Amino acid sequence: MTDFQQHLQIITRRVLSLERLWELARFQPNDAQREAIIHVDGPLYLTAGPGSGKTRVLLWRALNLIVFHEVLPGEVFLSTFTEKAAHQLQEGLQSLLGLVTNLTGRPYDLTPMYIGTVHSLCRRMLSDRRRFSVDRQRHRPPTLLDELDQYFHLARNRTWTEVRQCAGLEGDANGIINGIFGVRSESRHVAVTNCLALFNRFSEECLDSDHALYRLDNDASSLRNYLQTWNLDREGLSLLVRLYAAYRESLRTGNGVEQTDFALSQQEAYRIVETCTGSDQVFRHVIVDEYQDTNTIQERLFFKLAAGTGNLCVVGDDDQALYRFRGATVENFVEFPARCHTYLGRAPRRLSLEINYRSQERIVDFYTAFMQQANWAKSDGQDGFYRVMDKDLVAHRQSPLPAVVASTPAEPTDVCAEIATLVRRLLDEGKVGDPNQIAFLFPSLKYRGAMLDSVRRVKEALEAVGLRVYAPRAGRFLEVDEAYDLIGLFVHIFGYPPRADLRGHDYQAYMEWLQSAEAQGEALMHSDPLLDGYVKERRAELVRVAQDYRALLRTAESHHWDLRAPYDPDRMKRPLYNAHGYSDEGKRLLASTYLDRVVRERTAKGQPFTLGYILKRVTSIDWNVLDLFYRLCGFEHFKRMFDLAERAEDEGPVTNLGLISQYLARFMEQRVPIITADLLVDKLFQKLFFGSYLFALYRRGETEMEDADDPFPKGRIPFLTIHQAKGLEFPVVVLANPRKDDRGPQRVELLMRPFLEREPGEPLERLAEFDMMRMFYVALSRAKNLLVIAHYKGKGQRINAPFITLLDAGFPRIPTFNLNALPAAQEKDEALPKIYSFTADYLTYKKCPRQYMIFRGFGFVPARSQTMFFGSLVHRTLEDLHHELIRRRESHE
Amino acid sequence: MPYPGELASKAAHAEIIRNPDVTAFLQECNYLTPPSDEECQAVAARFVPPLSAQVRTPAFVIAVDGSNHESSIDDKLPSTKIGYIKIGAVLIDLQQYGSLKVGKYVDPFRVAELQNQASALAFSIPSANIRWGNQPTVRESLRAWIDQQFYGPRTRFNAADPTTSLRSTLFHLAARRPGGLGTGDPYRLKIHKCPQCGNGPVELEDVPEQQYCPFCGAEVYPTDCLRVWEEAQEYQSNGVVMSRLMLILEHLVPFHYMRFLFKTAPLALSEMAFFVDGPLAIFGTAAWLHRSFMIFLQEVNRKLAKHGCHPLLMIGLQKTGQIVDHVSLIERHVSNDRLLAVDDEYRYKYILAGREPSRGGFGFETYYGQDLIYKTPTGRIFVFALPYPYPSKDEPGVDFVEEKVQFGHYPQLPTAIALINQLESDLYKNAVVPIALAHRYTAISLEPGGKVLDLLTRRALNA
Ligand SMILES: [Zn+2]
């Protein structure tokens, strides 16, 4: 070692300290944060109020372990609630570790780190044969179905029939199934949707169907009482359990490959950890974020993973528990200390993050008071609470100024108008910079796919004062203008699907939607001759390849050639070439020397092409649905949307286009990657695309996954469900409907309870109230500077009890609210350091800023033809823009 | 560089001055005479209290100092000489240093311990009548040998990786050279002409292989760009080359550290201070380096600023020289804890005895840092320099001569002062511990009259 090298080591070893890193990252942790970051050994129970800097703590905790405690990244298991959160944490960590590298020269690789949602981590465990090598026979992990795939799987004719038969149901039994769920409907769609919700709960509670059936047959009196109380029927329950067993069987055997769903993959991961020795020590640290939203199987898995080391750190806020309907059991969090005793044999260190860095003092006071409106004490003579009580939230932004305001109690139309005027003023007076900083939150936005009246009223009031709304999840996503535009053009290119033998309201509505889309497409073509020409060309191309395919097929049949037999050019090429009606374009493909060469090579290798393959190959289209999407985007109508977004005037349309591109990509991935002519004859493609895929999206009112990372477009006011707003914050929040009716416990919950293998936790009759409290708590705590509450009054109007109490006569009301005292919203500075990758960000941006904006900013899925798309459209318009800017600058001077 | 009084032969000094011929000669010369009390007071009034600021002193100091020595290889061949240069780099952990002081004094044993974290680069130079290997002349031996030593594993941060060598650092600096001789590519540099045929420029790569002049085919070396060979002598002592090279190395070595840290752990640079001996300037044939230094420092500071870190702290500490002489004359008139940035007007008037100002301001071709005079709260005077805050002396919109003396342009000034106060040393006059240590470290082997080196020389050449 040279003296220089020695010096270097001394320096880099010493310049590193957590304090120095905090200083460099401009982070000043408070005492609780500091303690939570440096806690290393043993379980940690971290309660974190809203806006208390929880994510930062997680970030620094991971950093502290990796940098200062020699924990390898691969030894950290960090589970987050959404992929977005995981992504943020990972980027943040990468960036901070970059800082460390800059100080010490020591590089870090985070790829071995287990960070992501439980689902993705389970999936990773299943394929991590190096560390969890239990099932050596299995060649690959089962294919994971996401929620939409799961739906498609079960709703498929074959599966649905099989499953019902296995469960012993004859004939069309959708009505029976729906009846058990308390719904009067013959619809398969409804039956499948309900079943899946329950099946997922069963899986999350690790229900063993044999055992469950045994219990139903040999019931105790308690079960009888339960069924009576809730008016449930034993036979119905038994049928559901049998259907569940059949569903699981269908996953194992259906489709040729083994499949699994989110819930079941967790069970499998658990089983692996249980059976694989040493797997409770693979991770030296198990860290779980949003622990209040974990379910039974997840809790078991986490404790199992941490059993070897005791290093389980859970972070959460029981007051923000939102996902009971997904099986989340908030008791996992509230009772964590007791569970720690049970599973790890020790008590956790308890820390509480109570300083709120997000909201004005009055807002924090308000939601704290809100939570105290409910009685959280346990019933039935038990001690304790269904809530972590010893929390004392303090606002970091101390200010006596009012920051919570309610509308004048009135009829909805008046309330909406008053709020709309306030919003208008907030924008006009510069209290917020962009409409997307004002979020309107609702308990729900739609019912059965259609926007709720209570939501529509607010939207209309805002539109009346010249504001635009972004609410892709209110109503069906397919009902946004951009979907009409694009799908309308698709209809003109591909043609209608053959009319399916489907009755029912949904199908009728869907066909009407498709017709409107077609009309919209026609209008677009009419207004743009270039577009018109393009669409007709594509249409002609499809017709031609279909004709070619038929011509070739006829020739093959007349020669009695088997399509599965090897293609023999010497014998077949000429007759095919001369097939009657075979187009010149097709002939060129068949006659190409390239094809000849490939055919020869394959034959020489002993893997000759089949005749069928060759027929498809010489009649396939060289573009797919995504390519088509991008080429259509190049026409004036869509181009304008990109211009709007680029000028940051309105990002709504482009955001919607981005979502459409994601659906098209999914279709390609799962259904039709390449459009071949055999799919066009008999309209098979049209059936798959319009008749099945789009129809399913339409019916499910499908929008996006709940936790999707979609941007809030500039220029529009976001309308969100409170669930969607989880984890977000906005300068101004309008709680536009403080009403959530108590409809009793959810059906799935009722159907699940008799099979619970654990303490049932919160009593059924109090669930609705608790859930309502927590949901509104989440809504109220999203606001930074101003919280506005709609106060409805009048016939048929009500708001929930805590609001009635809190919004008393002395409460600040909009008409007398002094806007001047309100601080202006700061430009959003990223709470976490963001790192940009060289290739994905820098190079793309350098190559083309618009391309960067679209792919990185709006989540467009790239297609093969993107280069062409960007080659023509983007650069042309970018140049226009550039010239425009120069022109303006010159005219100013 | 020797400390005053260290290698003294003061007796001779007085003798000369008293010689009447000399006195007569001096009367015809312009030279600096001690200022009057009035002048002293006027000068002292220019000193101001330093800006007080909250500072965080660095975690580490690296101090670099060099020394050289020439010896005959054999008593019987007194005119066959070899030279030695030793560059010491002391790394001081300031936290440890804090524990060194016992009351007012520094614990000498502890200081000695710090020397364990010292490194020394030894260079040997064929001086008179020595040729290396197959080289036909002393000049060529010298060029080849210098290049080999710059490239050698001892100069590398990673012995196995030649791109961490001192020679590669030279490439990095030369690449940044403005004008036609810069390449912009840290793996290429240009020498202005081939030492053999005089044609040029010649571009060379940072590769281990021997490279040749495209004009004449003679061997050329990357280190030729330092142009020390121009002063090489065949038959006489090469003391001039030695001291030139030593001065260059005293500045190159800190930049060697900086270059490598900048690449591997740039933020660590914000935790360090570099001390070099003498003003921040490169004189003579390699003076071009001063521009590369300025550009490089600018790059470093930009990066540090991007991460919210302070600029790099580099201090040139002067123990001797005209400013130091000048200061000794006025010292007693200056109050404690006072600071002065030496501007050109002051320098030409009081320090340089009315010499004609040079084009573009003092030190236009040589200096990369601003000289400052500081009298500590304890009354000790330090003359030191901080790097100019610009990458060049003719930045558009910058009146360099004016602005280079504005304290506000030196964000690291408060830290520098705090550090000097912290390190103020009792070991040597006008020195702070690190530089003294660095010096001592290099001086050690020279102490017994260079005897050890003499022995080594003989053994090496006879073997
Ligand atoms: Zn030459």
Short mmCIF file of C-alpha atoms and ligand atoms in Angstrom, two decimals, chain B residues 194 196-199 213 215-218, ligand 1:
data_model
loop_
_atom_site.label_atom_id
_atom_site.label_comp_id
_atom_site.label_asym_id
_atom_site.label_seq_id
_atom_site.Cartn_x
_atom_site.Cartn_y
_atom_site.Cartn_z
CA CYS B 194 10.32 18.25 -28.66
CA GLN B 196 15.47 16.97 -29.12
CA CYS B 197 14.51 18.61 -32.41
CA GLY B 198 12.62 21.62 -31.19
CA ASN B 199 9.54 20.94 -33.28
CA CYS B 213 8.54 12.57 -31.30
CA PHE B 215 9.11 14.87 -36.12
CA CYS B 216 12.44 13.31 -35.24
CA GLY B 217 11.63 9.99 -33.64
CA ALA B 218 13.43 10.79 -30.40
ZN ZN C 1 11.67 15.72 -32.12
#
